[in-house]
Amino acid sequence: QSVLTQPPSASGTPGQRVTISCSGSSSNIGSNYVYWYQQLPGTAPKLLIYRNNQRPSGVPDRFSGSKSGTSASLAISGLRSEDEADYYCAAWDDSLSGRVFGGGAKLTVL
Amino acid sequence: QLQLQESGPGLVKPSETLSLTCTVSGGSISTGSYFWGWIRQPPGKGLEWIGSIYYSGSTYYNPSLKSRVTISVDTSKNQFSLRLTSVTAADTALYYCARGNDYGGNDDYWGQGTLVTVSS
């Protein structure tokens, strides 16, 4: 059971906008930054969003992150077939004094 | 361009110690305020943070693994290492090394991962 809760799956059609949620608590998301990673099949995770809503250089602006209270969301607009991947949220947890990940959400582009 | 490469045995016997090394190229491991960390992924499952070592030498470990984990840095070789003792089949996973910018993550460079199987 992961400390951060994500839906196991999400789906959308090309061009659509999809969101993936990440629910935590006051000791993690509620008081620390949230990060999002994209893991394409057979590859290492890639940083997609850092510090709640910042995009690393090279990440398309179709990807955006937000945080409210103890929850965060990743939004992907203009969905493309190459966005089909697993998406993970992460944050520091003050109670655990360690980093925690969500269980991951598998995005399917229909 | 910074590159990270994991190396170590792909097969470890139960109760023995898993040892992996991450070699950093394209930049110095002792430059900048970074967290050098290990993350693993059991086959078909999600990511699990193992621990990190800060540039200052401070270490941070997953509480569930803390009693068995040691992460260290060898600046002369531009490497950092993972030791996990008393392994069981539950430690079978793809092990990644990564460079983080924050306590919570912000891992901008990753190794390709190395599969470690625990089996007799």
Coordinates of N, CA and C in Angstrom, one line a residue:
Chain A
Q1 N 0.8 -1.2 0.0 CA 0.0 0.0 0.0 C 0.9 1.3 0.0
S2 N 0.8 2.1 -1.1 CA 1.6 3.3 -1.2 C 1.0 4.4 -0.3
V3 N 2.0 5.2 0.2 CA 1.6 6.4 1.1 C 0.8 7.4 0.2
L4 N 1.2 7.6 -1.0 CA 0.5 8.5 -1.9 C -0.5 7.6 -2.8
T5 N -1.7 8.1 -2.9 CA -2.7 7.3 -3.6 C -3.0 7.8 -5.0
Q6 N -2.8 7.0 -6.0 CA -3.1 7.3 -7.4 C -4.1 6.3 -7.9
P7 N -4.9 6.7 -8.9 CA -5.7 5.7 -9.6 C -4.8 4.8 -10.3
P8 N -5.1 3.5 -10.4 CA -4.2 2.5 -11.1 C -4.2 2.8 -12.6
S9 N -5.3 3.4 -13.1 CA -5.3 3.6 -14.6 C -6.0 4.8 -15.0
A10 N -5.8 5.3 -16.1 CA -6.4 6.4 -16.7 C -6.4 6.2 -18.3
S11 N -7.3 6.8 -18.9 CA -7.4 6.7 -20.4 C -8.0 7.9 -21.1
G12 N -7.7 8.0 -22.3 CA -8.3 9.1 -23.1 C -8.0 8.9 -24.6
T13 N -8.6 9.7 -25.4 CA -8.4 9.6 -26.8 C -7.5 10.7 -27.3
P14 N -6.9 10.5 -28.4 CA -6.0 11.5 -28.9 C -6.6 12.9 -29.0
G15 N -5.9 13.9 -28.5 CA -6.4 15.2 -28.5 C -7.1 15.6 -27.2
Q16 N -7.5 14.6 -26.5 CA -8.3 14.9 -25.2 C -7.4 15.4 -24.1
R17 N -8.0 15.9 -23.1 CA -7.3 16.3 -21.8 C -7.6 15.3 -20.7
V18 N -6.5 14.8 -20.1 CA -6.7 13.8 -19.0 C -6.0 14.3 -17.8
T19 N -6.5 13.9 -16.6 CA -5.9 14.3 -15.4 C -5.6 13.0 -14.5
I20 N -4.5 13.0 -13.8 CA -4.2 11.9 -12.9 C -4.0 12.5 -11.5
S21 N -4.7 12.0 -10.6 CA -4.7 12.5 -9.2 C -3.7 11.8 -8.3
C22 N -3.3 12.5 -7.3 CA -2.3 11.9 -6.3 C -2.8 12.5 -4.9
S23 N -3.2 11.6 -4.1 CA -3.7 12.0 -2.8 C -2.8 11.6 -1.7
G24 N -2.5 12.5 -0.8 CA -1.6 12.3 0.3 C -2.1 12.8 1.6
S25 N -1.3 13.3 2.4 CA -1.6 13.8 3.8 C -0.9 15.1 4.1
S26 N -1.1 15.6 5.3 CA -0.5 16.8 5.7 C 1.0 16.7 5.9
S27 N 1.5 15.4 6.1 CA 2.9 15.2 6.3 C 3.7 15.1 5.0
N28 N 3.0 14.9 3.9 CA 3.7 14.8 2.6 C 3.3 15.9 1.7
I29 N 2.3 15.7 0.9 CA 1.8 16.7 -0.1 C 1.4 18.0 0.6
G30 N 0.8 17.9 1.8 CA 0.3 19.0 2.4 C 1.4 20.0 2.9
S31 N 2.6 19.5 3.0 CA 3.7 20.4 3.5 C 5.0 20.4 2.7
N32 N 4.9 19.7 1.5 CA 6.1 19.6 0.7 C 5.8 19.6 -0.8
Y33 N 6.9 19.7 -1.6 CA 6.7 19.8 -3.0 C 6.2 18.4 -3.5
V34 N 5.6 18.4 -4.7 CA 5.2 17.2 -5.4 C 5.9 17.1 -6.7
Y35 N 6.3 15.9 -7.1 CA 7.0 15.7 -8.3 C 6.3 14.6 -9.1
W36 N 6.4 14.7 -10.4 CA 5.8 13.7 -11.3 C 6.8 13.1 -12.2
Y37 N 6.7 11.8 -12.4 CA 7.6 11.1 -13.3 C 6.8 10.3 -14.4
Q38 N 7.4 10.3 -15.6 CA 6.8 9.5 -16.6 C 7.7 8.3 -16.9
Q39 N 7.1 7.1 -17.0 CA 8.0 5.9 -17.3 C 7.4 5.2 -18.5
L40 N 8.0 5.4 -19.6 CA 7.6 4.7 -20.8 C 8.0 3.3 -20.7
P41 N 7.3 2.4 -21.4 CA 7.6 0.9 -21.3 C 9.1 0.6 -21.5
G42 N 9.7 -0.1 -20.6 CA 11.1 -0.6 -20.7 C 12.1 0.5 -20.5
T43 N 11.8 1.6 -20.0 CA 12.8 2.7 -19.8 C 12.8 3.2 -18.4
A44 N 13.8 3.9 -18.0 CA 13.9 4.5 -16.7 C 12.9 5.7 -16.6
P45 N 12.4 6.0 -15.4 CA 11.5 7.1 -15.2 C 12.2 8.4 -15.7
K46 N 11.3 9.3 -16.1 CA 11.8 10.6 -16.5 C 11.1 11.7 -15.7
L47 N 11.8 12.7 -15.3 CA 11.2 13.8 -14.5 C 10.3 14.6 -15.4
L48 N 9.0 14.8 -15.0 CA 8.0 15.5 -15.8 C 7.6 16.8 -15.2
I49 N 7.4 16.8 -13.9 CA 7.1 18.0 -13.2 C 7.8 18.0 -11.9
Y50 N 8.4 19.2 -11.5 CA 9.1 19.3 -10.2 C 8.5 20.5 -9.4
R51 N 8.6 20.4 -8.1 CA 8.1 21.5 -7.2 C 6.7 21.9 -7.6
N52 N 5.8 21.0 -7.7 CA 4.4 21.1 -7.9 C 4.0 21.4 -9.3
N53 N 4.6 22.4 -9.9 CA 4.1 22.8 -11.2 C 5.2 23.3 -12.2
Q54 N 6.4 23.0 -11.9 CA 7.5 23.4 -12.8 C 7.9 22.3 -13.8
R55 N 8.1 22.7 -15.1 CA 8.5 21.7 -16.1 C 10.0 21.8 -16.4
P56 N 10.7 20.7 -16.4 CA 12.1 20.7 -16.8 C 12.2 21.1 -18.3
S57 N 13.3 21.6 -18.6 CA 13.6 22.0 -20.0 C 13.3 20.7 -20.9
G58 N 12.6 20.9 -22.0 CA 12.3 19.8 -22.9 C 11.0 19.2 -22.7
V59 N 10.3 19.4 -21.6 CA 9.0 18.8 -21.4 C 8.0 19.7 -22.0
P60 N 7.1 19.2 -22.9 CA 6.1 20.0 -23.5 C 5.2 20.6 -22.6
D61 N 4.6 21.8 -22.9 CA 3.7 22.5 -22.1 C 2.3 21.9 -22.1
R62 N 2.2 20.7 -22.8 CA 1.0 20.0 -22.7 C 0.8 19.3 -21.3
F63 N 2.0 19.2 -20.6 CA 2.0 18.6 -19.3 C 2.0 19.7 -18.2
S64 N 1.1 19.6 -17.2 CA 1.1 20.6 -16.2 C 0.7 20.0 -14.9
G65 N 1.2 20.5 -13.8 CA 1.0 20.0 -12.5 C 0.4 21.1 -11.6
S66 N -0.4 20.6 -10.6 CA -1.0 21.5 -9.6 C -1.1 20.8 -8.3
K67 N -1.3 21.6 -7.3 CA -1.4 21.1 -5.9 C -2.4 21.9 -5.1
S68 N -3.3 21.2 -4.4 CA -4.2 21.9 -3.5 C -4.4 21.1 -2.2
G69 N -4.0 21.7 -1.1 CA -4.1 21.0 0.1 C -3.2 19.7 0.2
T70 N -3.8 18.6 0.4 CA -3.1 17.3 0.4 C -3.3 16.5 -0.8
S71 N -3.6 17.1 -1.9 CA -3.8 16.4 -3.2 C -3.1 17.2 -4.3
A72 N -2.7 16.4 -5.3 CA -2.0 17.0 -6.5 C -2.6 16.4 -7.7
S73 N -2.4 17.0 -8.8 CA -2.9 16.5 -10.1 C -1.9 16.8 -11.2
L74 N -1.8 15.8 -12.1 CA -1.1 16.0 -13.4 C -2.1 16.0 -14.5
A75 N -2.0 17.1 -15.3 CA -2.9 17.2 -16.4 C -2.1 17.1 -17.7
I76 N -2.6 16.3 -18.7 CA -2.0 16.2 -20.0 C -3.1 16.6 -21.0
S77 N -2.8 17.7 -21.7 CA -3.7 18.1 -22.8 C -3.2 17.7 -24.1
G78 N -4.1 17.7 -25.1 CA -3.7 17.3 -26.5 C -3.1 15.9 -26.5
L79 N -3.7 15.0 -25.9 CA -3.2 13.7 -25.7 C -2.6 13.1 -27.0
R80 N -1.5 12.4 -26.9 CA -0.8 11.8 -28.0 C -0.6 10.3 -27.7
S81 N -0.4 9.5 -28.7 CA -0.2 8.1 -28.5 C 1.1 7.8 -27.7
E82 N 2.1 8.7 -27.9 CA 3.4 8.5 -27.2 C 3.3 8.9 -25.7
D83 N 2.2 9.4 -25.3 CA 2.0 9.7 -23.9 C 1.6 8.4 -23.1
E84 N 1.4 7.3 -23.8 CA 1.0 6.1 -23.1 C 2.2 5.6 -22.3
A85 N 2.0 5.6 -21.0 CA 3.1 5.3 -20.1 C 2.5 5.2 -18.6
D86 N 3.4 4.9 -17.7 CA 3.1 4.9 -16.3 C 3.5 6.2 -15.7
Y87 N 2.7 6.8 -14.9 CA 2.9 8.1 -14.3 C 2.9 8.0 -12.7
Y88 N 4.0 8.5 -12.1 CA 4.2 8.4 -10.7 C 4.3 9.8 -10.1
C89 N 3.6 9.9 -8.9 CA 3.8 11.1 -8.1 C 4.8 10.8 -7.0
A90 N 5.4 11.8 -6.4 CA 6.4 11.6 -5.3 C 6.4 12.9 -4.5
A91 N 6.8 12.7 -3.2 CA 6.9 13.8 -2.3 C 7.8 13.4 -1.1
W92 N 8.3 14.3 -0.4 CA 9.0 14.0 0.9 C 7.9 13.9 2.0
D93 N 8.1 13.0 2.9 CA 7.2 12.8 4.0 C 7.9 13.2 5.3
D94 N 7.4 14.2 6.0 CA 8.1 14.6 7.2 C 7.9 13.6 8.3
S95 N 6.8 12.9 8.4 CA 6.7 11.9 9.5 C 7.6 10.7 9.3
L96 N 7.8 10.3 8.1 CA 8.6 9.2 7.7 C 10.1 9.6 7.6
S97 N 10.3 10.9 7.4 CA 11.6 11.4 7.1 C 12.2 10.6 5.9
G98 N 11.4 10.5 4.9 CA 11.8 9.8 3.7 C 10.9 10.2 2.5
R99 N 11.3 9.8 1.3 CA 10.6 10.1 0.2 C 9.5 9.0 -0.1
V100 N 8.3 9.4 -0.6 CA 7.3 8.4 -0.9 C 6.8 8.6 -2.3
F101 N 6.4 7.5 -2.9 CA 5.9 7.5 -4.2 C 4.4 7.0 -4.2
G102 N 3.7 7.5 -5.2 CA 2.4 6.9 -5.5 C 2.5 5.5 -6.1
G103 N 1.5 4.8 -6.2 CA 1.5 3.4 -6.8 C 1.7 3.4 -8.3
G104 N 1.5 4.6 -8.9 CA 1.6 4.7 -10.3 C 0.2 4.6 -11.0
A105 N 0.1 5.3 -12.1 CA -1.1 5.3 -12.9 C -0.8 4.9 -14.3
K106 N -1.4 3.9 -14.9 CA -1.1 3.5 -16.3 C -2.0 4.3 -17.2
L107 N -1.4 5.1 -18.0 CA -2.2 5.9 -19.0 C -2.3 5.1 -20.3
T108 N -3.5 4.9 -20.8 CA -3.8 4.3 -22.1 C -4.4 5.3 -23.0
V109 N -3.8 5.4 -24.2 CA -4.4 6.3 -25.2 C -5.2 5.4 -26.2
L110 N -6.5 5.6 -26.2 CA -7.4 4.7 -26.9 C -7.4 5.0 -28.4
Chain B
Q1 N 27.0 16.3 -20.9 CA 25.7 15.7 -20.5 C 26.0 14.7 -19.4
L2 N 25.4 14.8 -18.3 CA 25.7 13.9 -17.1 C 25.1 12.5 -17.5
Q3 N 25.8 11.5 -17.1 CA 25.3 10.1 -17.3 C 25.6 9.3 -16.1
L4 N 24.6 8.4 -15.7 CA 24.8 7.6 -14.6 C 24.7 6.1 -15.1
Q5 N 25.5 5.3 -14.5 CA 25.5 3.9 -15.0 C 25.6 2.9 -13.7
E6 N 24.6 2.1 -13.5 CA 24.7 1.1 -12.5 C 25.5 -0.1 -12.8
S7 N 26.1 -0.7 -11.9 CA 26.9 -1.9 -12.1 C 26.9 -2.8 -10.8
G8 N 27.0 -4.1 -11.0 CA 27.0 -5.0 -9.9 C 26.4 -6.3 -10.3
P9 N 26.5 -7.3 -9.4 CA 26.0 -8.7 -9.7 C 24.5 -8.7 -10.0
G10 N 24.1 -9.5 -11.0 CA 22.7 -9.6 -11.4 C 22.0 -10.7 -10.5
L11 N 22.8 -11.5 -9.8 CA 22.2 -12.6 -9.0 C 22.9 -12.6 -7.7
V12 N 22.0 -12.6 -6.6 CA 22.5 -12.6 -5.3 C 21.7 -13.7 -4.5
K13 N 22.4 -14.4 -3.7 CA 21.8 -15.5 -2.9 C 21.0 -14.9 -1.7
P14 N 19.9 -15.6 -1.3 CA 19.2 -15.1 -0.1 C 20.1 -15.1 1.1
S15 N 19.9 -14.1 1.9 CA 20.7 -13.8 3.2 C 22.0 -13.1 2.9
E16 N 22.4 -13.0 1.7 CA 23.7 -12.4 1.4 C 23.5 -10.9 1.2
T17 N 24.6 -10.2 0.8 CA 24.5 -8.7 0.7 C 24.5 -8.3 -0.8
L18 N 23.6 -7.4 -1.1 CA 23.5 -6.9 -2.5 C 24.4 -5.6 -2.5
S19 N 25.3 -5.5 -3.5 CA 26.2 -4.4 -3.6 C 26.1 -3.8 -5.0
L20 N 25.8 -2.6 -5.2 CA 25.7 -1.9 -6.5 C 26.5 -0.6 -6.5
T21 N 27.0 -0.3 -7.6 CA 27.7 1.0 -7.8 C 27.1 1.8 -8.9
C22 N 27.1 3.1 -8.7 CA 26.6 4.0 -9.8 C 27.8 4.9 -10.1
T23 N 28.2 4.8 -11.4 CA 29.3 5.6 -11.9 C 28.8 6.8 -12.6
V24 N 29.2 8.0 -12.2 CA 28.8 9.2 -12.7 C 29.8 9.8 -13.7
S25 N 29.4 10.1 -14.9 CA 30.3 10.6 -15.9 C 29.7 11.9 -16.5
G26 N 30.6 12.8 -17.0 CA 30.1 14.0 -17.6 C 30.0 15.1 -16.5
G27 N 30.4 14.9 -15.3 CA 30.3 15.9 -14.3 C 30.8 15.3 -13.0
S28 N 31.2 16.2 -12.0 CA 31.7 15.7 -10.8 C 30.6 15.5 -9.7
I29 N 30.8 14.3 -9.1 CA 29.8 14.0 -8.0 C 29.9 14.9 -6.8
S30 N 31.0 15.6 -6.7 CA 31.2 16.4 -5.5 C 30.9 17.9 -5.8
T31 N 30.4 18.2 -7.0 CA 30.0 19.6 -7.4 C 28.5 19.8 -7.3
G32 N 28.1 20.8 -6.6 CA 26.7 21.2 -6.5 C 26.0 20.5 -5.3
S33 N 24.8 21.0 -5.0 CA 24.1 20.5 -3.9 C 23.1 19.5 -4.3
Y34 N 23.5 18.3 -4.5 CA 22.7 17.2 -5.1 C 22.5 16.1 -4.1
F35 N 21.4 15.4 -4.3 CA 21.2 14.1 -3.6 C 21.4 13.0 -4.6
W36 N 22.3 12.0 -4.2 CA 22.6 10.9 -5.1 C 21.9 9.7 -4.5
G37 N 20.9 9.2 -5.2 CA 20.0 8.2 -4.6 C 19.8 6.9 -5.4
W38 N 19.1 6.0 -4.7 CA 18.8 4.7 -5.3 C 17.3 4.5 -5.2
I39 N 16.7 4.0 -6.2 CA 15.3 3.7 -6.3 C 15.1 2.4 -7.0
R40 N 14.2 1.5 -6.5 CA 14.0 0.2 -7.1 C 12.6 0.0 -7.6
Q41 N 12.5 -1.0 -8.4 CA 11.2 -1.3 -9.0 C 11.1 -2.8 -9.2
P42 N 10.3 -3.5 -8.3 CA 10.1 -5.0 -8.5 C 9.4 -5.2 -9.8
P43 N 9.7 -6.4 -10.4 CA 9.1 -6.7 -11.7 C 7.6 -6.4 -11.7
G44 N 7.1 -5.6 -12.7 CA 5.7 -5.4 -12.8 C 5.0 -4.5 -11.8
K45 N 5.9 -3.9 -10.9 CA 5.3 -3.1 -9.8 C 5.8 -1.7 -9.9
G46 N 5.5 -0.9 -8.9 CA 5.8 0.5 -8.9 C 7.2 0.9 -8.3
L47 N 7.5 2.1 -8.2 CA 8.8 2.6 -7.7 C 8.8 2.7 -6.2
E48 N 10.0 2.3 -5.7 CA 10.2 2.4 -4.2 C 11.5 3.1 -4.0
W49 N 11.5 4.2 -3.2 CA 12.7 4.9 -2.8 C 13.5 4.1 -1.8
I50 N 14.8 3.9 -2.1 CA 15.6 3.2 -1.1 C 16.3 4.2 -0.2
G51 N 16.9 5.2 -0.8 CA 17.6 6.2 0.0 C 18.5 7.1 -0.8
S52 N 19.1 8.1 -0.2 CA 19.9 9.1 -0.8 C 21.0 9.5 0.1
I53 N 22.1 10.0 -0.6 CA 23.2 10.7 0.1 C 23.3 12.1 -0.4
Y54 N 23.3 13.0 0.5 CA 23.5 14.4 0.1 C 25.0 14.7 -0.1
Y55 N 25.2 15.8 -0.9 CA 26.6 16.2 -1.2 C 27.4 16.4 0.1
S56 N 26.8 16.7 1.2 CA 27.5 17.0 2.4 C 27.8 15.7 3.1
G57 N 27.3 14.6 2.7 CA 27.5 13.3 3.3 C 26.4 12.8 4.1
S58 N 25.4 13.6 4.4 CA 24.2 13.2 5.1 C 23.4 12.1 4.3
T59 N 23.0 11.1 5.0 CA 22.2 10.0 4.4 C 20.8 10.0 4.8
Y60 N 19.9 9.6 3.9 CA 18.5 9.5 4.2 C 18.0 8.1 3.6
Y61 N 17.3 7.3 4.5 CA 17.0 6.0 4.1 C 15.5 5.8 4.3
N62 N 14.9 4.9 3.4 CA 13.5 4.5 3.6 C 13.4 3.7 4.9
P63 N 12.5 4.2 5.8 CA 12.4 3.6 7.1 C 12.2 2.1 7.1
S64 N 11.6 1.6 6.0 CA 11.3 0.1 6.0 C 12.6 -0.7 5.6
L65 N 13.6 0.0 5.1 CA 14.8 -0.7 4.7 C 16.0 -0.2 5.5
K66 N 15.8 0.8 6.4 CA 16.9 1.5 7.0 C 17.9 0.6 7.7
S67 N 17.4 -0.5 8.4 CA 18.3 -1.4 9.1 C 19.2 -2.2 8.2
R68 N 18.9 -2.2 6.9 CA 19.7 -3.1 6.0 C 20.5 -2.3 5.0
V69 N 20.3 -1.0 4.9 CA 20.8 -0.2 3.8 C 22.0 0.7 4.2
T70 N 23.0 0.8 3.3 CA 24.0 1.8 3.5 C 24.3 2.4 2.1
I71 N 24.3 3.7 2.0 CA 24.7 4.4 0.8 C 25.9 5.2 1.1
S72 N 26.9 5.1 0.2 CA 28.2 5.8 0.4 C 28.7 6.4 -0.9
V73 N 29.6 7.4 -0.8 CA 30.1 8.0 -2.0 C 31.6 7.9 -2.0
D74 N 32.2 7.7 -3.2 CA 33.6 7.6 -3.4 C 33.9 8.7 -4.4
T75 N 34.3 9.9 -3.9 CA 34.5 11.0 -4.8 C 35.7 10.8 -5.7
S76 N 36.7 10.0 -5.2 CA 37.9 9.8 -6.1 C 37.6 9.0 -7.3
K77 N 36.5 8.2 -7.2 CA 36.1 7.4 -8.4 C 34.8 8.0 -9.1
N78 N 34.3 9.1 -8.5 CA 33.1 9.7 -9.0 C 31.9 8.6 -9.0
Q79 N 31.8 7.9 -7.9 CA 30.8 6.9 -7.8 C 30.1 7.0 -6.5
F80 N 28.9 6.4 -6.4 CA 28.3 6.2 -5.1 C 27.7 4.8 -5.2
S81 N 27.5 4.2 -4.0 CA 27.2 2.8 -3.9 C 26.1 2.5 -2.9
L82 N 25.5 1.3 -3.2 CA 24.4 0.8 -2.4 C 24.8 -0.5 -1.8
R83 N 24.6 -0.7 -0.5 CA 24.7 -2.0 0.1 C 23.4 -2.4 0.8
L84 N 22.9 -3.5 0.5 CA 21.6 -4.0 1.1 C 21.9 -5.4 1.7
T85 N 21.8 -5.5 3.0 CA 22.2 -6.8 3.6 C 21.0 -7.7 3.8
S86 N 21.2 -8.9 4.1 CA 20.2 -10.0 4.4 C 19.1 -10.0 3.4
V87 N 19.4 -10.1 2.1 CA 18.4 -10.0 1.1 C 17.5 -11.2 1.0
T88 N 16.3 -11.0 0.5 CA 15.3 -12.1 0.3 C 14.8 -11.9 -1.1
A89 N 13.9 -12.8 -1.5 CA 13.3 -12.7 -2.8 C 12.6 -11.4 -3.0
A90 N 12.1 -10.8 -1.9 CA 11.3 -9.6 -2.0 C 12.2 -8.4 -2.5
D91 N 13.5 -8.6 -2.4 CA 14.5 -7.6 -2.9 C 14.8 -7.7 -4.4
T92 N 14.2 -8.7 -5.0 CA 14.4 -8.8 -6.5 C 13.7 -7.6 -7.2
A93 N 14.5 -6.9 -7.9 CA 14.0 -5.6 -8.5 C 15.0 -5.1 -9.6
L94 N 14.5 -4.1 -10.3 CA 15.3 -3.3 -11.2 C 15.8 -2.1 -10.3
Y95 N 17.1 -2.0 -10.2 CA 17.6 -0.9 -9.3 C 18.1 0.2 -10.1
Y96 N 17.6 1.5 -9.8 CA 18.1 2.7 -10.5 C 18.9 3.6 -9.6
C97 N 19.9 4.2 -10.2 CA 20.5 5.3 -9.4 C 20.1 6.6 -10.1
A98 N 20.0 7.7 -9.3 CA 19.5 8.9 -9.9 C 20.1 10.1 -9.1
R99 N 20.2 11.3 -9.8 CA 20.6 12.5 -9.1 C 19.4 13.3 -8.8
G100 N 19.2 13.7 -7.5 CA 18.1 14.5 -7.1 C 18.5 15.9 -6.8
N101 N 17.6 16.8 -6.9 CA 17.8 18.2 -6.6 C 17.2 18.6 -5.3
D102 N 16.2 17.8 -4.8 CA 15.5 18.1 -3.6 C 15.3 16.9 -2.7
Y103 N 14.9 17.1 -1.5 CA 14.7 16.0 -0.6 C 13.7 15.1 -1.2
G104 N 12.6 15.6 -1.7 CA 11.5 14.8 -2.2 C 11.6 14.2 -3.6
G105 N 12.7 14.6 -4.2 CA 12.9 14.1 -5.6 C 13.5 15.1 -6.5
N106 N 12.8 15.4 -7.6 CA 13.4 16.3 -8.6 C 14.6 15.6 -9.2
D107 N 14.5 14.3 -9.5 CA 15.6 13.5 -10.1 C 15.6 13.7 -11.6
D108 N 16.7 14.5 -12.0 CA 16.7 14.9 -13.3 C 17.6 14.0 -14.2
Y109 N 18.5 13.2 -13.6 CA 19.3 12.2 -14.3 C 19.1 10.9 -13.7
W110 N 18.9 9.9 -14.5 CA 18.8 8.5 -14.1 C 19.7 7.6 -14.8
G111 N 20.1 6.5 -14.1 CA 20.8 5.4 -14.8 C 19.7 4.6 -15.6
Q112 N 20.2 3.7 -16.4 CA 19.3 2.8 -17.1 C 18.6 1.7 -16.3
G113 N 19.2 1.5 -15.1 CA 18.7 0.4 -14.3 C 19.4 -0.9 -14.4
T114 N 19.5 -1.6 -13.3 CA 20.1 -2.9 -13.4 C 19.2 -3.9 -12.6
L115 N 19.0 -5.1 -13.2 CA 18.1 -6.1 -12.6 C 18.9 -6.9 -11.6
V116 N 18.4 -7.0 -10.4 CA 19.1 -7.9 -9.4 C 18.0 -8.9 -9.0
T117 N 18.4 -10.1 -9.2 CA 17.5 -11.3 -8.8 C 18.1 -11.9 -7.6
V118 N 17.3 -12.1 -6.6 CA 17.7 -12.8 -5.4 C 17.2 -14.3 -5.4
S119 N 18.1 -15.2 -5.6 CA 17.7 -16.6 -5.7 C 18.9 -17.5 -5.4
S120 N 18.6 -18.7 -4.9 CA 19.7 -19.6 -4.6 C 20.0 -20.5 -5.8

